[in-house]
Coordinates of C-alpha atoms (C1' of nucleotides) in Angstrom, one line a residue:
Chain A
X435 CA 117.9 127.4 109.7
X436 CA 122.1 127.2 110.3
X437 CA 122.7 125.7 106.7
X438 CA 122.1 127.1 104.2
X439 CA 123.8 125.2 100.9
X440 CA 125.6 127.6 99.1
X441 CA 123.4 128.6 96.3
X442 CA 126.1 127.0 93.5
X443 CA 128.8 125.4 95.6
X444 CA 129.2 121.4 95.2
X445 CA 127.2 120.4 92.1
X446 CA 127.4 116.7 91.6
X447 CA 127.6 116.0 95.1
X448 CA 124.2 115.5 97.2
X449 CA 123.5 119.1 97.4
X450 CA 119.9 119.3 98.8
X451 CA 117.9 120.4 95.9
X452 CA 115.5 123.6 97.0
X453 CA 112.3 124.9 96.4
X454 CA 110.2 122.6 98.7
X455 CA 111.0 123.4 102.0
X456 CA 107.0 123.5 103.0
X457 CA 107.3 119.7 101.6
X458 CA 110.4 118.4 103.7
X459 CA 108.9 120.5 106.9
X460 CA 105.6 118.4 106.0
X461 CA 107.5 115.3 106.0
X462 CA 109.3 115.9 109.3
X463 CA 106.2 116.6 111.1
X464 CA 104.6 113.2 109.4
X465 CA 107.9 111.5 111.0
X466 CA 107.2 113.1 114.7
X467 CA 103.4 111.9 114.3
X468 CA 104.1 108.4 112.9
X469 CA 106.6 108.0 116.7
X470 CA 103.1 109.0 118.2
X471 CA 101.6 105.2 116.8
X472 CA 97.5 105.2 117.7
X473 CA 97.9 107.8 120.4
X474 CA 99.5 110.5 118.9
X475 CA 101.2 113.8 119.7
X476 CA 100.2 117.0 121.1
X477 CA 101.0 119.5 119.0
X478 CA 103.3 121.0 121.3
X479 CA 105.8 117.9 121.4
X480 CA 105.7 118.5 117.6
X481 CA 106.9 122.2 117.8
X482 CA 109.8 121.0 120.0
X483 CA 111.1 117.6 118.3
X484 CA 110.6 119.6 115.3
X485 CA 112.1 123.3 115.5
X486 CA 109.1 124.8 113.6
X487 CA 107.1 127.8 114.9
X488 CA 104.0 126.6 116.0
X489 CA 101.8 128.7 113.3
X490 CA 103.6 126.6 110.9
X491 CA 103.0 123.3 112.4
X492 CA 99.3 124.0 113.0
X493 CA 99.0 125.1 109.6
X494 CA 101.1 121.6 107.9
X495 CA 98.8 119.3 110.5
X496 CA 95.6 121.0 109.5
X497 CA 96.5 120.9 105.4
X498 CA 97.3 116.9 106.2
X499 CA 93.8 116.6 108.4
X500 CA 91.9 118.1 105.3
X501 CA 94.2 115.8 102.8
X502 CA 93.5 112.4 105.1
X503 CA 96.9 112.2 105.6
X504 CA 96.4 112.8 109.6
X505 CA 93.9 112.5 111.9
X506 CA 93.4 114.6 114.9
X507 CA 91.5 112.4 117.8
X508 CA 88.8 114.6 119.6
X509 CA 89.0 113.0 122.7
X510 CA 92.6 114.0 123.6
X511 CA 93.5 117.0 120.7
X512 CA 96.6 115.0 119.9
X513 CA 97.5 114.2 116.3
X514 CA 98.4 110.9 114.7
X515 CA 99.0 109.4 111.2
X516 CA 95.9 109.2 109.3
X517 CA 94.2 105.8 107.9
X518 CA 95.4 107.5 103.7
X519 CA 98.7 106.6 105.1
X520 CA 98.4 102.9 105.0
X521 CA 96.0 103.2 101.7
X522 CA 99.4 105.1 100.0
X523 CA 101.5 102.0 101.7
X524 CA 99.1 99.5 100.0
X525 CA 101.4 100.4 96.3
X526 CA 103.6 98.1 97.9
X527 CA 102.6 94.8 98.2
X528 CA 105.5 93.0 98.8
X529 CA 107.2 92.7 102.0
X530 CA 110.9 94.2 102.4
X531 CA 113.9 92.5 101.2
X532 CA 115.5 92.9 104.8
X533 CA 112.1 91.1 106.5
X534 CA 112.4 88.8 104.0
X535 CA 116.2 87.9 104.2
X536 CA 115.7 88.0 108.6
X537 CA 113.0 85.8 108.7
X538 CA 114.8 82.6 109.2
X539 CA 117.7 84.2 111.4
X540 CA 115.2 85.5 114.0
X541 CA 113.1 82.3 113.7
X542 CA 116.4 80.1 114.6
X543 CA 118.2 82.6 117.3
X544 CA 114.3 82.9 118.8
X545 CA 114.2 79.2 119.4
X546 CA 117.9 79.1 120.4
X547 CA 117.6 82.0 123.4
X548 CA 114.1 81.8 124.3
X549 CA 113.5 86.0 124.9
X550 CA 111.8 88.2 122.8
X551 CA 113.9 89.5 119.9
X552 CA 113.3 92.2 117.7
X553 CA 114.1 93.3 114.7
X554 CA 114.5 97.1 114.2
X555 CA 115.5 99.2 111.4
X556 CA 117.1 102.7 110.8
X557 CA 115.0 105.3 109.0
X558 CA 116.2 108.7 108.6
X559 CA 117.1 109.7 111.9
X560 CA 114.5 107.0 113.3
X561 CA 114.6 103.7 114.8
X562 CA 111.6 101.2 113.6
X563 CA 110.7 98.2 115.0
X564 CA 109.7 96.0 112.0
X565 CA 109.7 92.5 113.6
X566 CA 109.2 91.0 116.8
X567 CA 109.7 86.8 117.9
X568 CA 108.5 85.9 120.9
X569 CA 110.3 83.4 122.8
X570 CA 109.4 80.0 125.2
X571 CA 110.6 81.4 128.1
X572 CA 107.4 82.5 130.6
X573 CA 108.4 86.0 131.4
X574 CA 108.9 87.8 127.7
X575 CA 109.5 91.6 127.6
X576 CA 107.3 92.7 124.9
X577 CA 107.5 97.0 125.8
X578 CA 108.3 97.4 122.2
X579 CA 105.9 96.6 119.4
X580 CA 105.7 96.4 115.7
X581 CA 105.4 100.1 114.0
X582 CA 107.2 101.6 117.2
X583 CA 109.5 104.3 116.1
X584 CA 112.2 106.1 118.3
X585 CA 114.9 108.9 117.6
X586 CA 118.2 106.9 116.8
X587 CA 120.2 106.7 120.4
X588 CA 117.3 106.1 122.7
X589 CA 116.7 102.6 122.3
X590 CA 119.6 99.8 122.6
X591 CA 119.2 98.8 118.9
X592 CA 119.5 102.3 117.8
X593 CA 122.7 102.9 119.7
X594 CA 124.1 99.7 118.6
X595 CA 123.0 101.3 114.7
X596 CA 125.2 104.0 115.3
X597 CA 127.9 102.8 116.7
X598 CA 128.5 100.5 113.7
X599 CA 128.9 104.1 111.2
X600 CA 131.6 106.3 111.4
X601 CA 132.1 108.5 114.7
X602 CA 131.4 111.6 112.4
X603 CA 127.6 110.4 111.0
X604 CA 126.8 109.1 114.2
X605 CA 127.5 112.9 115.6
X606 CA 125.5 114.6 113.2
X607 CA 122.3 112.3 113.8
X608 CA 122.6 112.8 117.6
X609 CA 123.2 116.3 117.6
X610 CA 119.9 116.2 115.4
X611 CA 117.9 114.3 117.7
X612 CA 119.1 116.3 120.4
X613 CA 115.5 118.2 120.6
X614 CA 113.6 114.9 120.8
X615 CA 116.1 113.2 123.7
X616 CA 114.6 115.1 126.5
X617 CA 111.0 113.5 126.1
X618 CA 113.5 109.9 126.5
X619 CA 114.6 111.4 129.4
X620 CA 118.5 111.3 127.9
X621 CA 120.8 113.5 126.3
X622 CA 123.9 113.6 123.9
X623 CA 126.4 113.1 126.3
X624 CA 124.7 109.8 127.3
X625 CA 124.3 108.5 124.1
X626 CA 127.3 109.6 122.9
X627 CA 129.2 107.5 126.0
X628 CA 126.8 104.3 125.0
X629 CA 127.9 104.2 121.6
X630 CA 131.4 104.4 122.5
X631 CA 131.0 101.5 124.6
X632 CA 128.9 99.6 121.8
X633 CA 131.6 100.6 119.6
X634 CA 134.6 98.7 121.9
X635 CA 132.4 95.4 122.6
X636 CA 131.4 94.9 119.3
X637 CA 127.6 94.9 120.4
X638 CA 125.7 96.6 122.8
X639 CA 124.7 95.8 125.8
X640 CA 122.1 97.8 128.3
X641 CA 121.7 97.6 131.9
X642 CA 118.4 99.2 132.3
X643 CA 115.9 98.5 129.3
X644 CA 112.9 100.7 128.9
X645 CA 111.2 98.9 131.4
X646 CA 113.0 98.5 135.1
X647 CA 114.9 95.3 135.3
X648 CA 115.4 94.2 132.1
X649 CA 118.6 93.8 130.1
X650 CA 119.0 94.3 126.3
X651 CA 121.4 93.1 123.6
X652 CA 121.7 94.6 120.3
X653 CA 123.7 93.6 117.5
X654 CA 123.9 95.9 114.2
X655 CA 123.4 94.4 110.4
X656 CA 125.6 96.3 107.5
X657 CA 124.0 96.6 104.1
X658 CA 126.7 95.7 101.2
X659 CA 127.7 99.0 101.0
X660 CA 128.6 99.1 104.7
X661 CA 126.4 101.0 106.6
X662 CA 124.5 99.8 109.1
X663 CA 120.8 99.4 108.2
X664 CA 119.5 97.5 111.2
X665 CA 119.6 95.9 114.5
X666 CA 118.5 92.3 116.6
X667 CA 117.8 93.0 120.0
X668 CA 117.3 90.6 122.7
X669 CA 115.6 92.0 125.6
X670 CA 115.0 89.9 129.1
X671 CA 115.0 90.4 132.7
X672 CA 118.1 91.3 133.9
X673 CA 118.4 87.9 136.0
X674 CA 118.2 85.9 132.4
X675 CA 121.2 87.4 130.9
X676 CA 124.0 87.2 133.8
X677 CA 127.4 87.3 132.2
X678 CA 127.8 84.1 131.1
X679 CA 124.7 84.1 129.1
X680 CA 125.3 87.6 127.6
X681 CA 128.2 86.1 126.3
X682 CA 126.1 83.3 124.9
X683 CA 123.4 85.6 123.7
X684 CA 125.4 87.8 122.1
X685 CA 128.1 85.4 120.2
X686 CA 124.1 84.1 118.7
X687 CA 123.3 87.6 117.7
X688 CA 126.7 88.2 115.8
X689 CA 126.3 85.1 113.8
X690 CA 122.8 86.0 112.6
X691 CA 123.5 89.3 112.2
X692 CA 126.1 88.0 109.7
X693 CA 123.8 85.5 108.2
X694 CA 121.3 88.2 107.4
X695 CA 123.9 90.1 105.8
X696 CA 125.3 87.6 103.6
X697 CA 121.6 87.2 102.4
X698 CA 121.1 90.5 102.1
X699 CA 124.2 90.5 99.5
X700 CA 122.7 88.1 97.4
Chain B
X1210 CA 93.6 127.2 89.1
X1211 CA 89.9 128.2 89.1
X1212 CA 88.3 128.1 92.1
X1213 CA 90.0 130.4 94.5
X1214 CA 88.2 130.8 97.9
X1215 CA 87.6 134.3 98.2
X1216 CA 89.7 135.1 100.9
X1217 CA 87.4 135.0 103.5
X1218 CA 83.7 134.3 102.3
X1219 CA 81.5 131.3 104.1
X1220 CA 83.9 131.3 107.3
X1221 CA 83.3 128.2 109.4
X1222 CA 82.2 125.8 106.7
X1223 CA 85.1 123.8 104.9
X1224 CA 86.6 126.8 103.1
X1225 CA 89.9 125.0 102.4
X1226 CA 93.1 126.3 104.4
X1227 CA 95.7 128.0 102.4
X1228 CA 99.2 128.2 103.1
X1229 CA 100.2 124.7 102.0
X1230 CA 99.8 124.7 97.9
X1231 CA 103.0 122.8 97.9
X1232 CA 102.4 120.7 100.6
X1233 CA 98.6 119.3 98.6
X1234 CA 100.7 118.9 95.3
X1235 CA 103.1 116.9 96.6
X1236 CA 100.6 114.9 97.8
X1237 CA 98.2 114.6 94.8
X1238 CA 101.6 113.2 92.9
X1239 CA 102.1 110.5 95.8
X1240 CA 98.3 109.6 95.1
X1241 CA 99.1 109.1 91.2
X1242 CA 102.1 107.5 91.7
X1243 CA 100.7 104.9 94.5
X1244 CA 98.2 103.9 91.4
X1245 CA 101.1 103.0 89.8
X1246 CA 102.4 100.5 92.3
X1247 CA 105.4 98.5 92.5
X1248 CA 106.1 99.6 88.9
X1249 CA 105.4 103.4 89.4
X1250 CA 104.5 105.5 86.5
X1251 CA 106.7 108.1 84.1
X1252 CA 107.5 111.9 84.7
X1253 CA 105.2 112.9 82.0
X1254 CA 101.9 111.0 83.1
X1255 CA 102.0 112.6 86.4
X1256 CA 102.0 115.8 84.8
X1257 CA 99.5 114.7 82.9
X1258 CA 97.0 113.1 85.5
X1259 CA 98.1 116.1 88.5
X1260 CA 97.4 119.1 85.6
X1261 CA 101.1 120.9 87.0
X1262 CA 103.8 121.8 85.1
X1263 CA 106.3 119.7 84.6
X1264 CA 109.4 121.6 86.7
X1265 CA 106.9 121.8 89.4
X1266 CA 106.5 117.8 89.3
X1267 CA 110.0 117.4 88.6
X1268 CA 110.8 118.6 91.9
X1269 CA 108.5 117.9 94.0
X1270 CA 109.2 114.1 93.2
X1271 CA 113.2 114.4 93.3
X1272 CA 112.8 116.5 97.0
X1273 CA 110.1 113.2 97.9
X1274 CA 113.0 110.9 96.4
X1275 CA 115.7 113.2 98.7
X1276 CA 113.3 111.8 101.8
X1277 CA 113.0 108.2 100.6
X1278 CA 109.2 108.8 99.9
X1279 CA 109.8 108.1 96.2
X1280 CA 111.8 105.9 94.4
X1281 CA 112.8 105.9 91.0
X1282 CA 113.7 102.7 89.0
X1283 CA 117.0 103.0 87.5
X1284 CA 115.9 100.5 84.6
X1285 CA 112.7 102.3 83.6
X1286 CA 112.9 105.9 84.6
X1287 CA 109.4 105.7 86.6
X1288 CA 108.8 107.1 89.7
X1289 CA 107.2 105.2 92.5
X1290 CA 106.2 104.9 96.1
X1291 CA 109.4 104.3 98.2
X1292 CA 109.3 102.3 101.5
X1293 CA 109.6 105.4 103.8
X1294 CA 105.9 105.1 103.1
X1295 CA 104.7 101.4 104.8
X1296 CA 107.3 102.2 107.1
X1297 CA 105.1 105.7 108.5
X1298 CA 102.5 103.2 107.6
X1299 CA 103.4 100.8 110.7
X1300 CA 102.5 103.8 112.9
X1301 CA 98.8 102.7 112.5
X1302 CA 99.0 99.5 113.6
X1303 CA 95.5 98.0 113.9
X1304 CA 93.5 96.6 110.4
X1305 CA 90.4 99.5 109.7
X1306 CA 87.4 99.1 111.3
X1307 CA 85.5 98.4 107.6
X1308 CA 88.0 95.1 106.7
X1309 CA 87.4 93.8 110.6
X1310 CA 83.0 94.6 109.7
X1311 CA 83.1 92.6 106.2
X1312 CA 85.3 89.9 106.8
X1313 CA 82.7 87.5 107.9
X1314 CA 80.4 89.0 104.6
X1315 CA 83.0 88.4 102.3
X1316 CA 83.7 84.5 103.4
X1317 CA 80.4 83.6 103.4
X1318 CA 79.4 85.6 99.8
X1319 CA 82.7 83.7 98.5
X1320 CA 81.6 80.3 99.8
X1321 CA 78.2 80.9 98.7
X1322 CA 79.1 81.8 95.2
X1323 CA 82.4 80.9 94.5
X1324 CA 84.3 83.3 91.5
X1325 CA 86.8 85.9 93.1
X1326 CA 85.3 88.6 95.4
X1327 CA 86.7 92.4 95.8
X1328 CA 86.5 94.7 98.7
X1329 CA 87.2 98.1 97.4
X1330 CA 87.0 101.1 99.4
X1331 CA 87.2 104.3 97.9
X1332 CA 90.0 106.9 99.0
X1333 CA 89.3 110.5 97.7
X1334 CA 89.1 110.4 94.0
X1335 CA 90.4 106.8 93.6
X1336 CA 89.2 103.4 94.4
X1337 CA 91.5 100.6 96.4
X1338 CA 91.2 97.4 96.3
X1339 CA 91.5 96.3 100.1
X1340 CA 90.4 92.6 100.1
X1341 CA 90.4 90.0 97.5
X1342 CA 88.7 86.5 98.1
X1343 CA 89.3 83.5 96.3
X1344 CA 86.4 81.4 95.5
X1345 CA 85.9 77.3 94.7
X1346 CA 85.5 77.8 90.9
X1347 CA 88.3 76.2 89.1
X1348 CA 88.5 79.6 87.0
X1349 CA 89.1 82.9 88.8
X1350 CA 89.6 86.9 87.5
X1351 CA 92.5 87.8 88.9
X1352 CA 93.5 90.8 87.1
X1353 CA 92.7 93.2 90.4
X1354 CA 95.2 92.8 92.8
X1355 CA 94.7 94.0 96.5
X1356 CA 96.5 97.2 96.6
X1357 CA 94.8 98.5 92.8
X1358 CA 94.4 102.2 92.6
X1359 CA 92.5 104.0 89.8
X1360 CA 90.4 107.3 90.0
X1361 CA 86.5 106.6 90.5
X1362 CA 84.8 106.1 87.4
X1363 CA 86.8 103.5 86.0
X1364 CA 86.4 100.0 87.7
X1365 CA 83.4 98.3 88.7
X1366 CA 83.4 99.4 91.8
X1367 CA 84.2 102.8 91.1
X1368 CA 80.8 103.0 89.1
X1369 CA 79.3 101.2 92.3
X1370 CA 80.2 103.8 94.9
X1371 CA 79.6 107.0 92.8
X1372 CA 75.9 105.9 91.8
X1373 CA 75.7 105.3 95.7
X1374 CA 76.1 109.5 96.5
X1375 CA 74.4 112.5 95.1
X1376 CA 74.2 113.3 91.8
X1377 CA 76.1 116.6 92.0
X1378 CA 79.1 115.0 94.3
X1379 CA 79.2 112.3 91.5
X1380 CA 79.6 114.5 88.3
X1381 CA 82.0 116.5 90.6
X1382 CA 84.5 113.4 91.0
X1383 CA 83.8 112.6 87.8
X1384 CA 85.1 116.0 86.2
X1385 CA 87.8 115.9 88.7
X1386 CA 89.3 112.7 86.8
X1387 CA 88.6 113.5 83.3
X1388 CA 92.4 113.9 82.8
X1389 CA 93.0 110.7 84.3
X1390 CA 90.4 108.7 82.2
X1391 CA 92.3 108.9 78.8
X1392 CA 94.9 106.6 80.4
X1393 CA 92.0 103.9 80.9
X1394 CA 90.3 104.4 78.0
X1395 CA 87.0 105.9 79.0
X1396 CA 85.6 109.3 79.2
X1397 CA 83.4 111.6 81.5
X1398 CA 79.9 110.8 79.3
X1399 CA 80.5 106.7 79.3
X1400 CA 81.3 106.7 83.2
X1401 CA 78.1 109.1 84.1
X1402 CA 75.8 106.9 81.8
X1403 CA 77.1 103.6 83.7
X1404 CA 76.3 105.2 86.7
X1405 CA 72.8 106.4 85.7
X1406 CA 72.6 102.6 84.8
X1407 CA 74.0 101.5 88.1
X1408 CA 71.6 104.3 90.0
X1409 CA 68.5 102.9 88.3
X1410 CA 69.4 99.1 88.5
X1411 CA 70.2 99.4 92.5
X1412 CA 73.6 97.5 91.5
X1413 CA 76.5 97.7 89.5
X1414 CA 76.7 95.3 86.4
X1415 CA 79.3 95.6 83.4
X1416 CA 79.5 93.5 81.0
X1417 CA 83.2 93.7 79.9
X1418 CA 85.7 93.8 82.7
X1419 CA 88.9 95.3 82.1
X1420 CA 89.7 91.8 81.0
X1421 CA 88.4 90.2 77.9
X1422 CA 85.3 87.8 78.8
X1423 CA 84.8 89.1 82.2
X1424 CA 81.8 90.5 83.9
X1425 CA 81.3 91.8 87.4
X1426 CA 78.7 92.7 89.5
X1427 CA 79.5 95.5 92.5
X1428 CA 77.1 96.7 95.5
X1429 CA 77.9 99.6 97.4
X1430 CA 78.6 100.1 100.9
X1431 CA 77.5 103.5 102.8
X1432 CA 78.3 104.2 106.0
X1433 CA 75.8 105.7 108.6
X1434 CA 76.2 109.0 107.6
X1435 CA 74.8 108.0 104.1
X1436 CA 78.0 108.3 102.4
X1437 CA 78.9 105.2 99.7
X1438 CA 82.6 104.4 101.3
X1439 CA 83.0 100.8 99.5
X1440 CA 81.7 98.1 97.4
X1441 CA 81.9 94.2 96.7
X1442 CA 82.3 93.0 94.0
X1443 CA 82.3 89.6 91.8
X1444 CA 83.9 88.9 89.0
X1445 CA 83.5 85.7 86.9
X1446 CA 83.9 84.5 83.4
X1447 CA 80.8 86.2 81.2
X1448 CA 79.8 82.5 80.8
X1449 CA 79.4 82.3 84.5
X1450 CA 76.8 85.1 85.1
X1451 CA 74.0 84.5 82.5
X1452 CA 70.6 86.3 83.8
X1453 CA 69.2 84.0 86.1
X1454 CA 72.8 83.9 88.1
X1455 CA 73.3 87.4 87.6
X1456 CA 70.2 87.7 89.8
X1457 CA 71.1 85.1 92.4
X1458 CA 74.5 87.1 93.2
X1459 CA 73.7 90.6 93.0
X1460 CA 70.9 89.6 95.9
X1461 CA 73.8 87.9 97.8
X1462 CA 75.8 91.1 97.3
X1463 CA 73.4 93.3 98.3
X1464 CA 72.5 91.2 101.3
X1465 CA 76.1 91.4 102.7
X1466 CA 76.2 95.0 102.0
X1467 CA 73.4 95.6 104.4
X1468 CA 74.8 93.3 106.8
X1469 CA 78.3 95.0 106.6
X1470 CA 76.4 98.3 106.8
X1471 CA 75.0 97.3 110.1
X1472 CA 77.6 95.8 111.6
X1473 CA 79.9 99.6 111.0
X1474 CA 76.6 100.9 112.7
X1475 CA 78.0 99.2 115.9
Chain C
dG843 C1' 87.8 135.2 142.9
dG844 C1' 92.8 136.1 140.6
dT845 C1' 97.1 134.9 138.1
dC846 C1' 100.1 131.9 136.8
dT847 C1' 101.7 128.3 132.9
dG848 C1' 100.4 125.3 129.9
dT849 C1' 97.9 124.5 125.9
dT850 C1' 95.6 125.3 120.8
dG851 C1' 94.1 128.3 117.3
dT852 C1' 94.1 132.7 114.2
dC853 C1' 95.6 137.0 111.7
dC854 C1' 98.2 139.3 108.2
dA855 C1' 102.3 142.3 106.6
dT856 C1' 106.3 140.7 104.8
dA857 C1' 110.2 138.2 103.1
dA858 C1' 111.3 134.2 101.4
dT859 C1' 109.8 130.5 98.8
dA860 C1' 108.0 127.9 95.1
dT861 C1' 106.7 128.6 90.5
dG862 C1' 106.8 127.8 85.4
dG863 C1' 108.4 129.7 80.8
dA864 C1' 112.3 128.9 78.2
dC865 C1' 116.1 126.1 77.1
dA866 C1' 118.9 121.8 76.8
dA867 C1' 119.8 117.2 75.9
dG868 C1' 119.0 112.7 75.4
dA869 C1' 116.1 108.4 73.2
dA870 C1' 113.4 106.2 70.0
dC871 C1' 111.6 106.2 65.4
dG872 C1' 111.6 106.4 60.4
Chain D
dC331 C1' 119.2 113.7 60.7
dG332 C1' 114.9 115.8 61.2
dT333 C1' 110.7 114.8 64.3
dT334 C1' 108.6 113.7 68.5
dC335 C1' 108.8 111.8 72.4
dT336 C1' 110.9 111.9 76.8
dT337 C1' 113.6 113.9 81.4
dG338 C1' 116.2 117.4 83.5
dT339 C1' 117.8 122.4 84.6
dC340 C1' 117.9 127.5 85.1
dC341 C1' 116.5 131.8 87.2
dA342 C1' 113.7 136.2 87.3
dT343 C1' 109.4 136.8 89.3
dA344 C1' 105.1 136.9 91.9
dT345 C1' 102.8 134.0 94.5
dT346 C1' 103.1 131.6 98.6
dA347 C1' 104.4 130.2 103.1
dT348 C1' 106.2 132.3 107.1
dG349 C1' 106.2 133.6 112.1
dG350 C1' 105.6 137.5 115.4
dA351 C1' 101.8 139.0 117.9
dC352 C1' 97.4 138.3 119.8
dA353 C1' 93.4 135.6 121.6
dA354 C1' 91.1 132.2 124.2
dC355 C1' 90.7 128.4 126.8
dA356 C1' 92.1 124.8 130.6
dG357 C1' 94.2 123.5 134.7
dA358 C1' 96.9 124.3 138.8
dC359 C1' 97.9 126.9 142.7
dC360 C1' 97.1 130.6 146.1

DNA sequence: GGTCTGTTGTCCATAATATGGACAAGAACG
DNA sequence: CGTTCTTGTCCATATTATGGACAACAGACC
């Protein structure tokens, strides 16, 4: 593509070792798939989030059909993560340190606001939600599920994610996503601007949720080393988080969000 | 390797795309290192078990580390699934449609007979423990964990589901794993006499479990297609399953495997 | 009917990629 | 301090993956 590593130039440093670029492209299309949950994607939306030709895409998606890895559903033609993919996952028994080290943070914030909260966190140039408490309050925004994964920048939890790393990362991941932001219906300008806000308030906040009239607070959570690693959201009709309760809402958010990285520390 | 597929012979039938070489190797490593678990297994025994070279291995599993597929323990050296893996895993959502069918077979057979039951379904070349039941008995086998991975041929189970399909697809699987068998201490000729004994006895039965004193008993599970996809099985203390109890499960087993066999049929 | 524009799927000459033999350097052992 | 395990790296080479070009189908619109 535009960057090539210079065959010999920073050894030591995290020079991107070579020789399996069919394995990396395999990996990115995997990563567009898994965004698709049950339904899929066409393989069309893959070619574009992806950059690949399409002859190369078909070929990757019909290798991981005959491997298990992904399933193509008759029906619509689109193509989704295959069942091998939790059977790989099952080497893992144990649930994340970061579930485990949030669990009572979302359970105590959950019964203090009363709205659905969620817990999301970054992978690769992705945002995944991992966790979601539902709240007392009758009318609960629940658009986002467990498993659902979105290009960093789209959602309110993966702006607030970036605006807590430096201006320059940030950049680079938007300006990767770039491709993917027009099926979101934004673009890097937009997301740039939100961070930048985020950034100032020392969480973000977002007028206009996924869904029309809801409101959504995100606050990030730092691993030791600084970067930020995840996000708790709070999402609501607008008319539930006027000012005054944003406030409220938020100053909650920023507590746990510390508590779950002390934990985290050890 | 051997079998190349002349380039364009019986077009149409499952003549196996080419193209992706890298792409399948990558893959066969992840399977070897998912039977390896949360401890993961050394350099050397995936060269072993995958039959590539060991530069080829070598980098395919430091590209797979590179995408946070793969870990590798700093303590031990081994290499093992990485948590980009449950996290693609969350795109698939919903439990499979066999652990929804046997649920009810597997809490009744449990109550009914009370030592520790095993759902194991078998993924490509391997078997995975999906489901583990608990029974009433005041001494359980453990030592299978939900999650265990090892190539057909090996567990209980394993025997189970390959004397449940042709004979020729069976000593196929069977060759395909000889490499892997060393590591379990078996061999092709012991596995295809346990499943002649299996094919003839309409059951599984081994005396010794991979635990000293053990004995388990495993029916398959075919789906409508005739194809052996799973099996049950119980293991007890040897003391526990004299003949006349031996009898009494294995027609509880193979009751439950019909009924789970129906209730797939829809 | 025709003719767009959107798909998905396939072919194959070619260049770029992944390969593996050979070498290096540590650990563990006696 | 040789021996036998490991893991990690290099780089010339041939095998492999690539993508331009073509095909075929499905809707939408006239």
């Amino acid at each position: 593509m535009d960057n090539r590593p210079s065959r010999k130039a920073t050894r030591g440093t995290l020079e991107p070792r070579q020789g399996a670029q069919a394995i990396r492209r395999a990996l990115a299309v995997l990563r567009i798939l898994a965004a698709g949950r049950e339904d899929g994607v066409p393989l069309a939306e893959v070619v574009r989030a992806t950059g690949l030709t399409r002859p190369t895409v078909h070929r990757i998606v019909h290798v991981l059909i005959e491997e298990g890895i992904v399933e193509r559903h008759d029906r619509t033609g689109r193509y989704a993560i295959g069942n091998q993919v939790p059977e790989l996952a099952l080497a893992r028994a144990r649930p994340s340190r970061l579930l485990v080290a949030a669990n009572p943070s979302l359970r105590r914030a959950s019964a203090e606001i009363g709205d659905t909260l969620f817990l999301t966190v970054r992978t690769g140039n992705d945002t995944l939600c991992v966790d979601r408490r539902i709240g007392v309050y009758p009318i609960q925004v629940l658009s986002i599920e467990v498993g659902a994964r979105r290009p960093l920048g789209v959602s309110s939890a993966g702006v607030a994610i970036l605006a807590a790393m430096p201006a320059q990362d940030a950049r680079k991941i938007v300006a990767a996503n770039e491709k993917r932001f027009e099926a979101y219906q934004t673009d890097i300008a937009t997301v740039m601007s939100q961070i930048t806000d985020a950034r100032r308030r020392g969480y973000n906040m977002r007028e206009i949720g996924l869904v029309q009239g809801t409101k959504s607070i995100s606050t990030w959570i730092k691993t030791p080393d600084g970067q930020p690693a995840a996000a708790i959201t709070v999402s609501a009709v607008r008319t539930r988080l006027g000012p005054r309760r944003e406030q409220e809402v938020a100053e909650i958010l920023l507590r746990e969000a510390r508590i779950i990285e002390q934990v985290i520390r050890g």
